[in-house]
């Protein structure tokens, strides 16, 4: 091979959330390689530039995986409180926004700077703008051929950590490298799909409502989320929709309750007694944005008086608004998905250390693994916890 050869104790591929965290805990003589210009780019853009770095209510059932128990060990050994302590130790101020979601008061780049500082303290070297060309393994050592500034460098290491994340947002440099290398060494894959992603519909039916947001309960695949739903030009978005996208499958309906927690039939019947000459649309507009009321397929004239509606018609109308069935054509895909569902099967990994069961010295962490969290800081917590689990085990 032309070019230099180097040895190190630990080679980490990917300087994202998980890779940097692992480097900070992996002891001396660590090299972290990334093809991007800067580390932690997804951290930088996350949470609208404020990084929703963890959640106060981390619980294993808020993570999807073929093995729902797999995440428990790492999450319980490096918790949200451990990360909060780290953030606070670095003087980064934070706040809880909603549903236990913790954000930086100032900016997400503070988290990137914190992780860089932790890596530097641990003595890890960071090689940016470095391309991975080939990974091989023989005699207990990994050989990774890299391209640094047009020069070929072969790094030889007994430990290789795959931390290159999932496929979401290819424009930001997401690749399937971790999957390819894991597969090369005999690991099984769980089919990947975009998750935490908006739904699309043929013919853009919701374009007239673009920008309208309502609290809703959105259900699919036996799960429901009560959060905001946002109508967009292309379809549906907002936290409740992003959450349910992880549970939805092509061809299935999504059920939207536009008035969760309100018994619409009871409300309309009571109003009919009290103010029977009130128009249906007036009453509904007190409960929902009027633009949405004008759009809904009510099957009743909007101007009809409440007094003219029988119990049966009120029940049917309430049912339509509590159980509005919609069939998305698809999702916006990896272009905008926050995460990738599926990935490297946990079957071949040790849950305490994230090390391969087939190939000692090979670790896989973060989003590349078949563990996907809910929206709200869960995915970063998995990156921190799995990174620390591997780092400490190395
Ligand atoms: P991550 O993607 O962070 O890092 C992978 C690294 O590997 C990158 O630096 C990449 O450049 C590098 N890489 C990839 N392929 C490579 C190759 N072939 N060669 C070399 N390097 C390579 N989560 C959360 O909990 N709270 C939030 O607020 C948000 N917000 C958010 C917003 C947006 C827009 C997105 C896209 C995602 C989020 N997330 C989130 C999800 C979160 O960003 C994600 O789960 C973690 O970053 C995953 O961490 P990893 O370290 O596994 O991958």
CSV table of C-alpha atoms and ligand atoms in Angstrom, one decimal:
chain,number,residue,atom,x,y,z
A,1,UNK,CA,0.0,0.0,0.0
A,2,UNK,CA,1.3,3.5,-0.9
A,3,UNK,CA,1.0,6.0,2.0
A,4,UNK,CA,1.5,6.0,5.7
A,5,UNK,CA,0.6,3.4,8.3
A,6,UNK,CA,-0.3,4.3,11.9
A,7,UNK,CA,-1.3,2.4,15.0
A,8,UNK,CA,-3.8,3.4,17.6
A,9,UNK,CA,-5.6,1.8,20.5
A,10,UNK,CA,-9.1,2.8,19.4
A,11,UNK,CA,-10.4,4.1,16.1
A,12,UNK,CA,-13.9,5.7,16.1
A,13,UNK,CA,-15.6,6.3,12.8
A,14,UNK,CA,-18.0,9.2,13.1
A,15,UNK,CA,-17.6,12.4,15.2
A,16,UNK,CA,-21.3,12.8,15.9
A,17,UNK,CA,-23.1,12.7,19.2
A,18,UNK,CA,-22.3,9.0,20.0
A,19,UNK,CA,-18.7,9.0,18.6
A,20,UNK,CA,-17.6,12.1,20.5
A,21,UNK,CA,-19.2,10.8,23.7
A,22,UNK,CA,-17.4,7.4,23.3
A,23,UNK,CA,-14.1,9.2,22.6
A,24,UNK,CA,-14.4,11.2,25.8
A,25,UNK,CA,-14.7,7.9,27.8
A,26,UNK,CA,-12.4,5.5,25.9
A,27,UNK,CA,-9.1,6.3,27.5
A,28,UNK,CA,-5.9,7.2,25.8
A,29,UNK,CA,-4.7,6.9,22.2
A,30,UNK,CA,-8.0,7.4,20.4
A,31,UNK,CA,-8.5,8.7,16.8
A,32,UNK,CA,-12.0,9.9,15.7
A,33,UNK,CA,-12.5,10.1,12.0
A,34,UNK,CA,-15.2,12.0,10.2
A,35,UNK,CA,-15.7,13.0,6.5
A,36,UNK,CA,-17.5,16.3,7.5
A,37,UNK,CA,-15.7,19.7,8.0
A,38,UNK,CA,-17.0,20.0,11.5
A,39,UNK,CA,-18.0,17.4,14.2
A,40,UNK,CA,-21.5,17.1,15.6
A,41,UNK,CA,-23.3,18.8,12.7
A,42,UNK,CA,-26.7,17.3,13.6
A,43,UNK,CA,-26.2,18.5,17.2
A,44,UNK,CA,-25.6,22.0,15.8
A,45,UNK,CA,-28.9,22.1,13.8
A,46,UNK,CA,-31.0,20.2,16.3
A,47,UNK,CA,-33.9,21.6,18.3
A,48,UNK,CA,-34.1,24.7,16.1
A,49,UNK,CA,-30.5,25.5,17.0
A,50,UNK,CA,-31.0,25.0,20.7
A,51,UNK,CA,-30.5,21.2,20.9
A,52,UNK,CA,-33.1,19.2,22.8
A,53,UNK,CA,-30.2,17.3,24.4
A,54,UNK,CA,-32.2,14.9,26.6
A,55,UNK,CA,-35.6,14.3,28.3
A,56,UNK,CA,-36.4,14.1,32.0
A,57,UNK,CA,-38.7,11.2,31.3
A,58,UNK,CA,-36.4,8.7,29.7
A,59,UNK,CA,-38.0,5.2,29.8
A,60,UNK,CA,-37.2,2.2,27.7
A,61,UNK,CA,-40.7,1.9,26.2
A,62,UNK,CA,-40.1,5.2,24.4
A,63,UNK,CA,-37.5,3.5,22.2
A,64,UNK,CA,-38.4,1.3,19.3
A,65,UNK,CA,-36.3,-1.8,18.5
A,66,UNK,CA,-36.9,-5.4,17.6
A,67,UNK,CA,-35.6,-6.1,21.1
A,68,UNK,CA,-37.3,-3.5,23.3
A,69,UNK,CA,-35.1,-4.6,26.3
A,70,UNK,CA,-31.8,-3.9,24.6
A,71,UNK,CA,-31.6,-0.2,25.4
A,72,UNK,CA,-32.2,-0.6,29.1
A,73,UNK,CA,-28.7,-1.4,30.3
A,74,UNK,CA,-26.9,1.6,28.6
A,75,UNK,CA,-29.7,4.0,29.5
A,76,UNK,CA,-29.7,3.0,33.1
A,77,UNK,CA,-25.9,3.3,33.5
A,78,UNK,CA,-25.6,6.7,31.9
A,79,UNK,CA,-28.8,8.6,32.5
A,80,UNK,CA,-30.3,11.9,31.6
A,81,UNK,CA,-29.2,13.2,35.0
A,82,UNK,CA,-25.6,12.3,34.2
A,83,UNK,CA,-25.8,14.3,31.0
A,84,UNK,CA,-27.5,17.2,32.7
A,85,UNK,CA,-24.7,17.2,35.3
A,86,UNK,CA,-22.1,17.3,32.4
A,87,UNK,CA,-23.9,20.2,30.7
A,88,UNK,CA,-24.2,22.1,34.0
A,89,UNK,CA,-20.5,21.5,34.8
A,90,UNK,CA,-19.7,23.2,31.5
A,91,UNK,CA,-21.7,26.2,32.5
A,92,UNK,CA,-24.3,25.6,29.8
A,93,UNK,CA,-27.7,26.9,31.0
A,94,UNK,CA,-30.8,25.0,30.0
A,95,UNK,CA,-34.5,24.9,30.4
A,96,UNK,CA,-37.4,22.4,30.2
A,97,UNK,CA,-39.6,23.3,27.3
A,98,UNK,CA,-42.5,20.8,27.4
A,99,UNK,CA,-43.0,17.1,28.1
A,100,UNK,CA,-39.6,16.9,29.9
A,101,UNK,CA,-37.7,18.1,26.9
A,102,UNK,CA,-34.4,19.9,27.9
A,103,UNK,CA,-33.0,22.6,25.6
A,104,UNK,CA,-30.0,24.9,25.8
A,105,UNK,CA,-31.0,28.4,26.8
A,106,UNK,CA,-28.5,29.8,24.2
A,107,UNK,CA,-27.2,27.6,21.4
A,108,UNK,CA,-26.7,24.0,20.3
A,109,UNK,CA,-23.0,24.7,19.4
A,110,UNK,CA,-22.3,24.9,23.2
A,111,UNK,CA,-23.0,21.1,23.3
A,112,UNK,CA,-20.6,20.5,20.4
A,113,UNK,CA,-18.0,22.7,22.1
A,114,UNK,CA,-18.5,20.8,25.3
A,115,UNK,CA,-18.0,17.4,23.6
A,116,UNK,CA,-14.9,18.6,21.8
A,117,UNK,CA,-13.5,19.8,25.2
A,118,UNK,CA,-14.3,16.5,26.8
A,119,UNK,CA,-12.6,14.6,23.9
A,120,UNK,CA,-9.5,16.9,24.1
A,121,UNK,CA,-9.3,16.4,27.8
A,122,UNK,CA,-9.3,12.6,27.2
A,123,UNK,CA,-6.5,13.1,24.6
A,124,UNK,CA,-8.5,11.9,21.5
A,125,UNK,CA,-7.4,13.1,18.1
A,126,UNK,CA,-10.1,14.4,15.7
A,127,UNK,CA,-9.5,13.9,12.0
A,128,UNK,CA,-12.0,15.8,9.9
A,129,UNK,CA,-12.6,15.7,6.1
A,130,UNK,CA,-11.3,12.2,6.1
A,131,UNK,CA,-12.8,9.6,3.9
A,132,UNK,CA,-13.1,5.9,4.8
A,133,UNK,CA,-12.0,3.8,1.9
A,134,UNK,CA,-11.8,0.3,3.2
A,135,UNK,CA,-12.1,-1.6,6.4
A,136,UNK,CA,-10.6,-5.1,6.9
A,137,UNK,CA,-9.8,-7.3,9.9
A,138,UNK,CA,-7.1,-9.9,10.4
A,139,UNK,CA,-5.1,-11.3,13.4
A,140,UNK,CA,-7.2,-9.3,15.9
A,141,UNK,CA,-6.6,-6.0,14.3
A,142,UNK,CA,-8.7,-3.7,12.1
A,143,UNK,CA,-7.0,-2.0,9.2
A,144,UNK,CA,-8.9,1.1,8.0
A,145,UNK,CA,-7.7,2.8,4.8
A,146,UNK,CA,-8.4,6.5,4.9
A,147,UNK,CA,-8.0,9.4,2.6
A,148,UNK,CA,-6.8,12.5,4.3
A,149,UNK,CA,-6.2,15.5,2.1
A,150,UNK,CA,-5.5,13.3,-0.9
A,151,UNK,CA,-3.0,11.1,1.1
A,152,UNK,CA,-3.7,7.5,1.9
A,153,UNK,CA,-3.3,6.6,5.6
A,154,UNK,CA,-3.8,3.1,6.9
A,155,UNK,CA,-4.8,3.0,10.6
A,156,UNK,CA,-4.3,-0.2,12.4
A,157,UNK,CA,-6.3,-0.7,15.7
A,158,UNK,CA,-7.5,-3.5,17.8
A,159,UNK,CA,-10.7,-1.6,18.5
A,160,UNK,CA,-13.1,-0.1,15.9
A,161,UNK,CA,-16.2,1.8,16.9
A,162,UNK,CA,-18.9,2.4,14.3
A,163,UNK,CA,-20.6,5.7,15.1
A,164,UNK,CA,-21.6,7.0,11.7
A,165,UNK,CA,-25.3,7.3,12.5
A,166,UNK,CA,-28.2,6.6,10.2
A,167,UNK,CA,-29.4,7.6,6.8
A,168,UNK,CA,-31.4,10.7,7.6
A,169,UNK,CA,-30.5,13.9,5.9
A,170,UNK,CA,-28.0,12.7,3.3
A,171,UNK,CA,-27.4,16.4,2.4
A,172,UNK,CA,-25.7,16.7,5.8
A,173,UNK,CA,-23.4,13.8,5.0
A,174,UNK,CA,-25.4,10.8,6.3
A,175,UNK,CA,-24.2,7.5,4.8
A,176,UNK,CA,-24.8,3.9,5.4
A,177,UNK,CA,-21.2,3.2,6.3
A,178,UNK,CA,-21.8,1.7,9.7
A,179,UNK,CA,-24.4,-0.7,8.2
A,180,UNK,CA,-22.0,-1.7,5.4
A,181,UNK,CA,-19.1,-2.4,7.8
A,182,UNK,CA,-21.3,-4.2,10.3
A,183,UNK,CA,-22.8,-6.4,7.5
A,184,UNK,CA,-19.3,-7.1,6.2
A,185,UNK,CA,-18.5,-8.6,9.6
A,186,UNK,CA,-21.5,-10.8,9.7
A,187,UNK,CA,-24.1,-8.6,11.5
A,188,UNK,CA,-27.8,-8.8,10.6
A,189,UNK,CA,-29.7,-5.7,9.7
A,190,UNK,CA,-33.2,-4.7,10.7
A,191,UNK,CA,-34.8,-3.0,7.7
A,192,UNK,CA,-34.3,0.7,7.8
A,193,UNK,CA,-37.0,3.4,7.2
A,194,UNK,CA,-37.3,7.1,7.7
A,195,UNK,CA,-38.8,8.1,11.1
A,196,UNK,CA,-39.9,11.2,12.9
A,197,UNK,CA,-40.9,12.4,9.5
A,198,UNK,CA,-43.9,14.3,8.0
A,199,UNK,CA,-46.6,12.5,6.0
A,200,UNK,CA,-47.3,13.3,2.4
A,201,UNK,CA,-50.6,13.0,0.5
A,202,UNK,CA,-51.3,12.8,-3.2
A,203,UNK,CA,-52.8,16.0,-4.7
A,204,UNK,CA,-51.7,18.1,-1.7
A,205,UNK,CA,-55.2,18.2,-0.1
A,206,UNK,CA,-54.2,20.2,2.9
A,207,UNK,CA,-52.4,23.0,1.0
A,208,UNK,CA,-55.3,25.4,1.8
A,209,UNK,CA,-54.7,24.8,5.5
A,210,UNK,CA,-50.9,25.1,5.4
A,211,UNK,CA,-49.7,26.6,8.6
A,212,UNK,CA,-52.8,25.7,10.7
A,213,UNK,CA,-51.8,23.9,13.9
A,214,UNK,CA,-54.2,22.2,16.3
A,215,UNK,CA,-53.7,20.0,19.4
A,216,UNK,CA,-54.7,16.5,18.3
A,217,UNK,CA,-54.5,12.8,19.2
A,218,UNK,CA,-52.9,10.9,16.3
A,219,UNK,CA,-53.0,7.1,16.3
A,220,UNK,CA,-51.5,4.4,14.1
A,221,UNK,CA,-50.1,0.9,14.7
A,222,UNK,CA,-51.8,0.7,18.1
A,223,UNK,CA,-50.1,3.8,19.5
A,224,UNK,CA,-51.3,7.4,20.0
A,225,UNK,CA,-49.7,10.7,20.6
A,226,UNK,CA,-51.4,13.8,22.0
A,227,UNK,CA,-49.4,16.8,20.7
A,228,UNK,CA,-49.7,19.5,18.0
A,229,UNK,CA,-50.6,18.6,14.5
A,230,UNK,CA,-49.5,20.9,11.7
A,231,UNK,CA,-51.1,21.1,8.2
A,232,UNK,CA,-48.5,21.7,5.5
A,233,UNK,CA,-48.5,22.1,1.7
A,234,UNK,CA,-47.3,18.6,1.3
A,235,UNK,CA,-49.3,16.9,4.0
A,236,UNK,CA,-49.2,16.7,7.8
A,237,UNK,CA,-46.4,17.4,10.3
A,238,UNK,CA,-46.1,18.7,13.9
A,239,UNK,CA,-44.9,16.6,16.9
A,240,UNK,CA,-47.9,14.2,17.0
A,241,UNK,CA,-47.4,13.3,13.3
A,242,UNK,CA,-43.6,13.0,13.6
A,243,UNK,CA,-44.0,10.7,16.6
A,244,UNK,CA,-46.6,8.5,15.0
A,245,UNK,CA,-44.6,8.2,11.8
A,246,UNK,CA,-42.3,5.7,13.6
A,247,UNK,CA,-45.3,3.4,14.2
A,248,UNK,CA,-47.1,3.8,10.8
A,249,UNK,CA,-46.6,1.5,7.8
A,250,UNK,CA,-47.4,2.2,4.1
A,251,UNK,CA,-51.0,1.6,3.2
A,252,UNK,CA,-52.3,2.1,6.7
A,253,UNK,CA,-54.7,4.8,7.9
A,254,UNK,CA,-53.8,7.4,10.5
A,255,UNK,CA,-56.7,8.2,12.9
A,256,UNK,CA,-56.8,11.9,14.0
A,257,UNK,CA,-58.9,13.0,17.0
A,258,UNK,CA,-59.2,16.7,16.5
A,259,UNK,CA,-60.7,17.3,19.9
A,260,UNK,CA,-58.9,14.9,22.3
A,261,UNK,CA,-60.3,15.0,25.8
A,262,UNK,CA,-63.6,16.8,24.7
A,263,UNK,CA,-66.8,14.9,24.3
A,264,UNK,CA,-68.0,16.7,21.2
A,265,UNK,CA,-71.4,15.0,21.1
A,266,UNK,CA,-72.1,16.0,24.7
A,267,UNK,CA,-70.9,19.6,24.1
A,268,UNK,CA,-73.2,19.9,21.0
A,269,UNK,CA,-76.2,18.4,22.6
A,270,UNK,CA,-75.8,20.7,25.7
A,271,UNK,CA,-75.5,23.7,23.4
A,272,UNK,CA,-78.5,22.6,21.4
A,273,UNK,CA,-80.6,22.9,24.6
A,274,UNK,CA,-79.1,26.2,25.6
A,275,UNK,CA,-78.8,28.0,22.2
A,276,UNK,CA,-80.6,25.9,19.6
A,277,UNK,CA,-80.5,28.6,17.0
A,278,UNK,CA,-76.8,28.8,16.9
A,279,UNK,CA,-75.2,27.6,13.7
A,280,UNK,CA,-73.1,24.4,13.8
A,281,UNK,CA,-70.1,26.2,12.2
A,282,UNK,CA,-70.3,28.9,15.0
A,283,UNK,CA,-70.1,26.3,17.7
A,284,UNK,CA,-67.3,24.3,16.0
A,285,UNK,CA,-65.3,27.5,15.4
A,286,UNK,CA,-65.3,28.0,19.2
A,287,UNK,CA,-63.5,24.7,19.5
A,288,UNK,CA,-61.3,24.6,16.3
A,289,UNK,CA,-59.7,27.1,14.0
A,290,UNK,CA,-62.4,28.4,11.6
A,291,UNK,CA,-60.3,27.7,8.6
A,292,UNK,CA,-60.2,24.1,9.6
A,293,UNK,CA,-64.0,24.0,10.3
A,294,UNK,CA,-64.6,25.3,6.7
A,295,UNK,CA,-62.5,22.5,5.3
A,296,UNK,CA,-63.7,19.5,7.3
A,297,UNK,CA,-65.9,16.9,5.6
A,298,UNK,CA,-68.8,17.4,8.0
A,299,UNK,CA,-71.6,16.0,5.9
A,300,UNK,CA,-73.9,18.6,7.5
A,301,UNK,CA,-74.5,22.1,6.1
A,302,UNK,CA,-72.2,24.4,8.2
A,303,UNK,CA,-75.1,26.9,8.6
A,304,UNK,CA,-77.5,24.4,10.0
A,305,UNK,CA,-78.9,25.3,13.5
A,306,UNK,CA,-78.0,23.0,16.3
A,307,UNK,CA,-81.7,22.6,17.0
A,308,UNK,CA,-82.1,20.9,13.7
A,309,UNK,CA,-79.6,18.2,14.4
A,310,UNK,CA,-80.9,14.9,15.9
A,311,UNK,CA,-78.9,13.0,18.5
A,312,UNK,CA,-78.0,10.5,15.8
A,313,UNK,CA,-76.6,13.2,13.4
A,314,UNK,CA,-74.7,14.8,16.3
A,315,UNK,CA,-73.2,11.5,17.2
A,316,UNK,CA,-72.1,10.8,13.6
A,317,UNK,CA,-70.6,14.3,13.3
A,318,UNK,CA,-68.7,14.0,16.6
A,319,UNK,CA,-67.4,10.6,15.5
A,320,UNK,CA,-66.1,12.0,12.3
A,321,UNK,CA,-64.1,14.7,14.2
A,322,UNK,CA,-62.9,12.3,16.8
A,323,UNK,CA,-62.0,9.6,14.3
A,324,UNK,CA,-60.9,11.4,11.1
A,325,UNK,CA,-59.3,8.6,9.1
A,326,UNK,CA,-56.5,9.7,6.7
A,327,UNK,CA,-54.4,7.6,4.4
A,328,UNK,CA,-50.9,9.1,3.8
A,329,UNK,CA,-49.3,8.3,0.4
A,330,UNK,CA,-45.9,8.2,2.1
A,331,UNK,CA,-43.5,10.3,4.0
A,332,UNK,CA,-41.0,13.0,3.1
A,333,UNK,CA,-38.3,10.3,3.4
A,334,UNK,CA,-34.7,10.6,4.5
A,335,UNK,CA,-34.6,14.1,3.1
A,336,UNK,CA,-36.2,15.5,6.2
A,337,UNK,CA,-36.5,12.5,8.6
A,338,UNK,CA,-35.0,13.2,12.0
A,339,UNK,CA,-33.9,9.6,12.5
A,340,UNK,CA,-33.6,6.2,10.9
A,341,UNK,CA,-35.7,3.4,12.3
A,342,UNK,CA,-34.0,0.0,12.2
A,343,UNK,CA,-30.3,-0.6,11.5
A,344,UNK,CA,-27.7,-2.9,12.9
A,345,UNK,CA,-29.6,-5.7,14.7
A,346,UNK,CA,-29.2,-5.8,18.5
A,347,UNK,CA,-29.1,-9.6,18.3
A,348,UNK,CA,-25.4,-9.5,17.5
A,349,UNK,CA,-24.5,-6.9,20.1
A,350,UNK,CA,-23.8,-7.1,23.8
A,351,UNK,CA,-26.3,-4.7,25.5
A,352,UNK,CA,-23.8,-3.7,28.3
A,353,UNK,CA,-20.9,-2.8,26.1
A,354,UNK,CA,-22.3,-2.5,22.6
A,355,UNK,CA,-19.6,-4.8,21.4
A,356,UNK,CA,-20.1,-7.3,18.6
A,357,UNK,CA,-20.8,-10.8,19.8
A,358,UNK,CA,-19.1,-12.2,16.7
A,359,UNK,CA,-16.0,-10.0,16.5
A,360,UNK,CA,-14.3,-8.8,19.7
A,361,UNK,CA,-13.1,-5.3,19.3
A,362,UNK,CA,-15.9,-4.1,17.1
A,363,UNK,CA,-18.4,-1.7,18.7
A,364,UNK,CA,-21.5,-0.1,17.2
A,365,UNK,CA,-23.2,2.8,18.9
A,366,UNK,CA,-25.8,5.6,18.4
A,367,UNK,CA,-28.4,5.8,15.6
A,368,UNK,CA,-26.7,3.1,13.5
A,369,UNK,CA,-28.0,0.5,16.0
A,370,UNK,CA,-31.6,-0.7,15.8
A,371,UNK,CA,-32.7,1.6,18.7
A,372,UNK,CA,-34.8,4.6,17.8
A,373,UNK,CA,-36.2,7.0,20.4
A,374,UNK,CA,-39.3,9.2,20.4
A,375,UNK,CA,-39.1,12.8,19.5
A,376,UNK,CA,-38.0,15.0,22.4
A,377,UNK,CA,-34.4,14.4,23.3
A,378,UNK,CA,-34.6,10.6,23.4
A,379,UNK,CA,-32.3,10.0,20.4
A,380,UNK,CA,-29.5,12.1,21.8
A,381,UNK,CA,-29.8,10.3,25.1
A,382,UNK,CA,-29.4,7.0,23.3
A,383,UNK,CA,-26.3,8.4,21.6
A,384,UNK,CA,-24.8,9.6,24.9
A,385,UNK,CA,-25.7,6.4,26.8
A,386,UNK,CA,-24.5,4.0,24.1
A,387,UNK,CA,-21.4,6.1,23.5
A,388,UNK,CA,-20.5,6.0,27.2
A,389,UNK,CA,-21.3,2.2,27.5
A,390,UNK,CA,-18.9,1.4,24.7
A,391,UNK,CA,-16.3,4.0,25.8
A,392,UNK,CA,-16.1,2.6,29.3
A,393,UNK,CA,-16.0,-1.0,28.1
A,394,UNK,CA,-13.0,-0.4,25.7
B,1,LIG,P1,-24.7,11.5,14.0
B,1,LIG,O1,-25.5,11.6,12.8
B,1,LIG,O2,-24.9,12.5,15.0
B,1,LIG,O3,-23.2,11.4,13.7
B,1,LIG,C1,-22.7,10.6,12.6
B,1,LIG,C2,-21.3,11.2,12.2
B,1,LIG,O4,-20.7,10.3,11.2
B,1,LIG,C3,-21.5,12.5,11.4
B,1,LIG,O5,-20.6,13.5,12.0
B,1,LIG,C4,-21.2,12.2,10.0
B,1,LIG,O6,-20.6,13.3,9.3
B,1,LIG,C5,-20.3,11.0,10.1
B,1,LIG,N1,-20.3,10.1,9.0
B,1,LIG,C6,-21.4,9.6,8.3
B,1,LIG,N2,-21.0,8.8,7.3
B,1,LIG,C7,-19.6,8.9,7.3
B,1,LIG,C8,-18.6,8.3,6.4
B,1,LIG,N3,-19.0,7.5,5.4
B,1,LIG,N4,-17.3,8.5,6.7
B,1,LIG,C9,-17.0,9.4,7.7
B,1,LIG,N5,-17.8,9.9,8.6
B,1,LIG,C10,-19.2,9.7,8.3
B,1,LIG,N6,-32.4,14.1,18.5
B,1,LIG,C11,-32.7,14.6,19.8
B,1,LIG,O7,-32.6,13.8,20.7
B,1,LIG,N7,-33.0,15.9,20.0
B,1,LIG,C12,-33.1,16.8,19.0
B,1,LIG,O8,-33.4,18.0,19.2
B,1,LIG,C13,-32.9,16.3,17.7
B,1,LIG,N8,-33.0,17.2,16.6
B,1,LIG,C14,-32.7,16.7,15.3
B,1,LIG,C15,-32.9,17.6,14.3
B,1,LIG,C16,-32.6,17.2,13.0
B,1,LIG,C17,-32.8,18.1,11.8
B,1,LIG,C18,-32.1,15.9,12.8
B,1,LIG,C19,-31.7,15.4,11.4
B,1,LIG,C20,-31.9,15.0,13.8
B,1,LIG,C21,-32.3,15.4,15.1
B,1,LIG,N9,-32.2,14.5,16.2
B,1,LIG,C22,-32.5,15.0,17.5
B,1,LIG,C23,-31.6,13.2,16.1
B,1,LIG,C24,-30.1,13.2,16.4
B,1,LIG,O9,-29.5,14.2,15.7
B,1,LIG,C25,-29.5,11.8,16.1
B,1,LIG,O10,-30.3,10.8,16.7
B,1,LIG,C26,-28.1,11.8,16.7
B,1,LIG,O11,-27.3,12.8,16.1
B,1,LIG,C27,-27.4,10.4,16.4
B,1,LIG,O12,-26.1,10.4,16.8
B,1,LIG,P2,-25.0,9.6,16.1
B,1,LIG,O13,-23.7,10.0,16.7
B,1,LIG,O14,-25.4,8.1,16.1
B,1,LIG,O15,-25.0,10.0,14.6
